[in-house]
Amino acid sequence: GENVEQHPSTLSVQEGDSAVIKCTYSDSASNYFPWYKQELGKRPQLIIDIRSNVGEKKDQRIAVTLNKTAKHFSLHITETQPEDSAVYFCAASGDSGAGSYQLTFGKGTKLSVIP
Amino acid sequence: DAGITQSPRYKITETGRQVTLMCHQTWSHSYMFWYRQDLGHGLRLIYYSAAADITDKGEVPDGYVVSRSKTENFPLTLESATRSQTSVYFCASSVSGSNTEAFFGQGTRLTVV
């Protein structure tokens, strides 16, 4: 099955600096790569996603890049703010066989933005 | 977000007891998932379902049973609870399994004593 590795596990940045979180995946058939943000005690929520036919996608201060050849994708947050502090999860989705799809997550990155 | 709900929110049970966690969605999404979240392990897939009466094992299915007789419900049963099953459980749903956002329930914190 799919295996998603995520680094780093913790990340501290000064307010206003950029943060980068990197993920690799193992299954070349995966074609959908979402990123979720989970605030303390709350449910994970989608912040951005990218599909395999796109190399980069941007939404205000958040961007995601995908390198299908190398099987890795990254989340970039610019001009970080204290409210960006949370746990971020990357995920990969692809055909798990017999036409059904799994959504496999990385282990998460705890981002702390220091005011 | 109110479209997918889990119950109960908190549960304490004893080792060896059977316990069922409920998940209900109002969007008629085809796919539903059960994850467990543990510190250091992220979100691990237990079971998923592509449609009513179709279920598949995920990464950590041992000790769990699921059913999906109706599209909107996807209960997760721990047949004989163990302390290692103490965790936060999240249910999620998506329109289709590929290329679509998964929406999560609010989670169930289960403690096995």
Short mmCIF file of C-alpha atoms in Angstrom, two decimals:
data_model
loop_
_atom_site.label_atom_id
_atom_site.label_comp_id
_atom_site.label_asym_id
_atom_site.label_seq_id
_atom_site.Cartn_x
_atom_site.Cartn_y
_atom_site.Cartn_z
CA GLY A 1 0.00 0.00 0.00
CA GLU A 2 0.86 3.67 -0.03
CA ASN A 3 3.41 5.03 2.43
CA VAL A 4 3.68 8.76 3.13
CA GLU A 5 6.68 10.20 4.94
CA GLN A 6 6.51 13.72 6.36
CA HIS A 7 9.28 15.99 7.63
CA PRO A 8 9.97 17.68 9.93
CA SER A 9 7.87 16.42 12.82
CA THR A 10 8.16 19.79 14.59
CA LEU A 11 8.92 23.23 13.21
CA SER A 12 9.30 26.55 14.98
CA VAL A 13 9.47 29.81 13.06
CA GLN A 14 9.38 33.48 13.91
CA GLU A 15 6.25 35.37 12.98
CA GLY A 16 6.61 36.69 9.45
CA ASP A 17 9.06 34.00 8.35
CA SER A 18 8.28 31.20 5.93
CA ALA A 19 7.62 27.56 6.80
CA VAL A 20 8.17 24.56 4.56
CA ILE A 21 6.92 21.02 5.18
CA LYS A 22 7.95 18.17 2.92
CA CYS A 23 6.35 14.83 2.12
CA THR A 24 7.30 11.83 0.02
CA TYR A 25 5.04 9.04 -1.16
CA SER A 26 5.71 5.56 -2.43
CA ASP A 27 2.92 4.67 -4.85
CA SER A 28 3.41 6.15 -8.30
CA ALA A 29 -0.32 5.62 -8.95
CA SER A 30 -1.27 8.25 -6.36
CA ASN A 31 -2.80 11.26 -8.05
CA TYR A 32 -4.28 13.49 -5.36
CA PHE A 33 -2.33 15.23 -2.59
CA PRO A 34 -4.26 17.22 0.02
CA TRP A 35 -2.93 19.09 3.04
CA TYR A 36 -4.88 19.30 6.27
CA LYS A 37 -4.55 21.62 9.24
CA GLN A 38 -5.57 20.46 12.69
CA GLU A 39 -5.84 22.92 15.52
CA LEU A 40 -5.62 21.66 19.06
CA GLY A 41 -8.66 19.60 20.01
CA LYS A 42 -10.32 20.03 16.64
CA ARG A 43 -10.87 18.00 13.51
CA PRO A 44 -8.49 18.09 10.53
CA GLN A 45 -9.59 20.50 7.82
CA LEU A 46 -8.42 20.81 4.23
CA ILE A 47 -6.34 23.89 3.49
CA ILE A 48 -5.08 23.15 -0.01
CA ASP A 49 -4.77 20.24 -2.42
CA ILE A 50 -3.02 19.45 -5.67
CA ARG A 51 -3.64 16.93 -8.40
CA SER A 52 -1.07 15.03 -10.39
CA ASN A 53 -1.53 17.06 -13.55
CA VAL A 54 -0.44 20.27 -11.78
CA GLY A 55 3.04 21.15 -10.53
CA GLU A 56 2.19 24.04 -8.25
CA LYS A 57 -0.85 25.65 -6.69
CA LYS A 58 -1.14 28.79 -4.61
CA ASP A 59 -3.81 30.22 -2.34
CA GLN A 60 -2.86 33.51 -0.71
CA ARG A 61 -0.03 32.72 1.74
CA ILE A 62 -0.14 28.99 1.13
CA ALA A 63 1.38 27.12 -1.80
CA VAL A 64 1.94 23.48 -2.61
CA THR A 65 4.40 22.02 -5.10
CA LEU A 66 4.44 18.52 -6.56
CA ASN A 67 7.27 16.62 -8.20
CA LYS A 68 5.80 13.39 -9.57
CA THR A 69 9.11 12.12 -10.88
CA ALA A 70 10.70 12.30 -7.45
CA LYS A 71 7.42 11.46 -5.69
CA HIS A 72 7.51 14.34 -3.29
CA PHE A 73 5.36 17.35 -2.53
CA SER A 74 5.75 20.31 -0.21
CA LEU A 75 3.67 22.89 1.64
CA HIS A 76 4.94 26.46 1.78
CA ILE A 77 3.49 29.04 4.16
CA THR A 78 4.74 32.58 3.77
CA GLU A 79 4.46 35.50 6.20
CA THR A 80 3.51 33.16 9.02
CA GLN A 81 1.13 34.35 11.72
CA PRO A 82 0.43 32.99 15.22
CA GLU A 83 -2.88 31.55 13.99
CA ASP A 84 -0.90 29.30 11.62
CA SER A 85 0.26 27.36 14.68
CA ALA A 86 -1.24 23.88 14.35
CA VAL A 87 -0.45 20.35 13.23
CA TYR A 88 -0.28 19.94 9.46
CA PHE A 89 -0.82 16.64 7.68
CA CYS A 90 -0.01 15.74 4.12
CA ALA A 91 -1.85 12.89 2.42
CA ALA A 92 -1.87 10.92 -0.81
CA SER A 93 -4.72 9.20 -2.55
CA GLY A 94 -4.71 6.69 -5.34
CA ASP A 95 -6.26 3.49 -6.58
CA SER A 96 -5.69 0.84 -3.91
CA GLY A 97 -6.75 -1.87 -6.33
CA ALA A 98 -10.10 -3.08 -7.63
CA GLY A 99 -11.07 0.54 -8.32
CA SER A 100 -11.25 1.71 -4.72
CA TYR A 101 -9.22 4.55 -3.23
CA GLN A 102 -7.42 5.04 0.05
CA LEU A 103 -6.38 8.33 1.61
CA THR A 104 -3.07 7.81 3.42
CA PHE A 105 -1.67 10.45 5.77
CA GLY A 106 1.79 11.41 6.90
CA LYS A 107 2.52 11.55 10.63
CA GLY A 108 2.10 15.28 10.87
CA THR A 109 4.18 18.40 11.51
CA LYS A 110 3.59 20.54 14.57
CA LEU A 111 4.16 24.12 13.49
CA SER A 112 4.73 26.77 16.14
CA VAL A 113 4.82 30.41 15.10
CA ILE A 114 6.60 32.53 17.68
CA PRO A 115 5.28 36.10 17.99
CA ASP B 1 -19.15 20.64 8.80
CA ALA B 2 -22.36 19.73 10.58
CA GLY B 3 -22.92 17.21 7.75
CA ILE B 4 -20.81 14.52 9.39
CA THR B 5 -21.27 13.71 13.04
CA GLN B 6 -19.77 11.17 15.40
CA SER B 7 -21.13 9.80 18.61
CA PRO B 8 -20.30 9.57 21.38
CA ARG B 9 -17.72 12.35 21.70
CA TYR B 10 -16.14 10.70 24.72
CA LYS B 11 -16.26 7.11 25.88
CA ILE B 12 -14.63 5.17 28.68
CA THR B 13 -14.91 1.41 28.52
CA GLU B 14 -13.36 -1.59 30.20
CA THR B 15 -10.97 -4.07 28.66
CA GLY B 16 -12.83 -6.88 26.93
CA ARG B 17 -16.06 -4.99 26.36
CA GLN B 18 -17.58 -4.42 22.95
CA VAL B 19 -18.04 -0.81 21.97
CA THR B 20 -19.46 0.81 18.86
CA LEU B 21 -18.59 4.24 17.56
CA MET B 22 -21.16 5.84 15.31
CA CYS B 23 -20.66 7.99 12.24
CA HIS B 24 -23.42 9.66 10.25
CA GLN B 25 -23.19 11.92 7.19
CA THR B 26 -25.95 13.82 5.45
CA TRP B 27 -24.23 14.51 2.12
CA SER B 28 -24.75 11.09 0.53
CA HIS B 29 -20.99 10.84 0.01
CA SER B 30 -19.91 7.55 -1.51
CA TYR B 31 -16.72 7.10 0.49
CA MET B 32 -16.38 6.89 4.25
CA PHE B 33 -13.26 6.31 6.33
CA TRP B 34 -12.28 5.51 9.88
CA TYR B 35 -8.95 6.75 11.24
CA ARG B 36 -7.32 6.56 14.61
CA GLN B 37 -5.03 9.33 15.79
CA ASP B 38 -2.21 8.62 18.22
CA LEU B 39 0.71 10.80 19.19
CA GLY B 40 3.64 10.08 16.92
CA HIS B 41 1.57 8.09 14.44
CA GLY B 42 -0.59 10.70 12.79
CA LEU B 43 -3.82 9.49 11.24
CA ARG B 44 -3.87 5.79 10.49
CA LEU B 45 -6.58 4.28 8.34
CA ILE B 46 -8.56 1.48 9.99
CA TYR B 47 -11.25 0.72 7.42
CA TYR B 48 -12.87 2.45 4.52
CA SER B 49 -15.96 2.01 2.40
CA ALA B 50 -16.50 2.93 -1.24
CA ALA B 51 -20.28 2.49 -1.08
CA ALA B 52 -22.99 0.75 0.90
CA ASP B 53 -22.11 -2.92 1.50
CA ILE B 54 -18.53 -2.40 0.26
CA THR B 55 -15.78 -2.18 2.88
CA ASP B 56 -12.02 -2.64 2.79
CA LYS B 57 -9.24 -2.89 5.33
CA GLY B 58 -6.83 -0.08 5.86
CA GLU B 59 -3.47 -0.02 7.60
CA VAL B 60 -4.57 -1.10 11.11
CA PRO B 61 -7.80 -3.16 10.91
CA ASP B 62 -7.10 -5.81 13.56
CA GLY B 63 -9.58 -5.79 16.43
CA TYR B 64 -12.13 -3.67 14.55
CA VAL B 65 -15.26 -4.46 12.58
CA VAL B 66 -17.25 -2.17 10.29
CA SER B 67 -20.48 -2.34 8.40
CA ARG B 68 -22.25 -0.09 5.97
CA SER B 69 -25.81 -1.13 5.33
CA LYS B 70 -26.84 2.46 4.51
CA THR B 71 -24.87 5.10 2.64
CA GLU B 72 -25.12 7.61 5.48
CA ASN B 73 -23.91 5.42 8.35
CA PHE B 74 -20.57 3.77 8.97
CA PRO B 75 -20.29 2.35 12.50
CA LEU B 76 -17.00 1.07 13.89
CA THR B 77 -17.09 -1.74 16.44
CA LEU B 78 -14.33 -2.81 18.77
CA GLU B 79 -15.23 -6.42 19.41
CA SER B 80 -13.19 -6.82 22.59
CA ALA B 81 -11.56 -3.55 23.59
CA THR B 82 -7.89 -3.48 24.59
CA ARG B 83 -5.85 -0.70 26.18
CA SER B 84 -3.90 -0.31 22.95
CA GLN B 85 -7.14 0.85 21.32
CA THR B 86 -7.23 3.93 23.52
CA SER B 87 -7.14 6.68 20.93
CA VAL B 88 -9.00 9.47 19.21
CA TYR B 89 -11.10 8.11 16.37
CA PHE B 90 -12.07 10.19 13.37
CA CYS B 91 -14.64 9.35 10.77
CA ALA B 92 -14.46 11.06 7.38
CA SER B 93 -16.40 11.10 4.14
CA SER B 94 -15.78 12.21 0.57
CA VAL B 95 -17.80 12.45 -2.62
CA SER B 96 -15.48 9.96 -4.28
CA GLY B 97 -12.29 8.34 -3.14
CA SER B 98 -10.04 10.13 -5.59
CA ASN B 99 -9.40 13.81 -6.11
CA THR B 100 -12.03 15.01 -3.67
CA GLU B 101 -11.85 16.55 -0.24
CA ALA B 102 -12.41 14.34 2.79
CA PHE B 103 -14.53 15.94 5.51
CA PHE B 104 -13.89 14.86 9.07
CA GLY B 105 -16.21 14.39 11.97
CA GLN B 106 -15.40 15.97 15.31
CA GLY B 107 -13.80 12.83 16.65
CA THR B 108 -14.44 10.36 19.48
CA ARG B 109 -11.99 10.12 22.34
CA LEU B 110 -12.02 6.50 23.52
CA THR B 111 -10.32 5.38 26.70
CA VAL B 112 -10.02 1.68 27.51
CA VAL B 113 -9.26 0.97 31.16
#
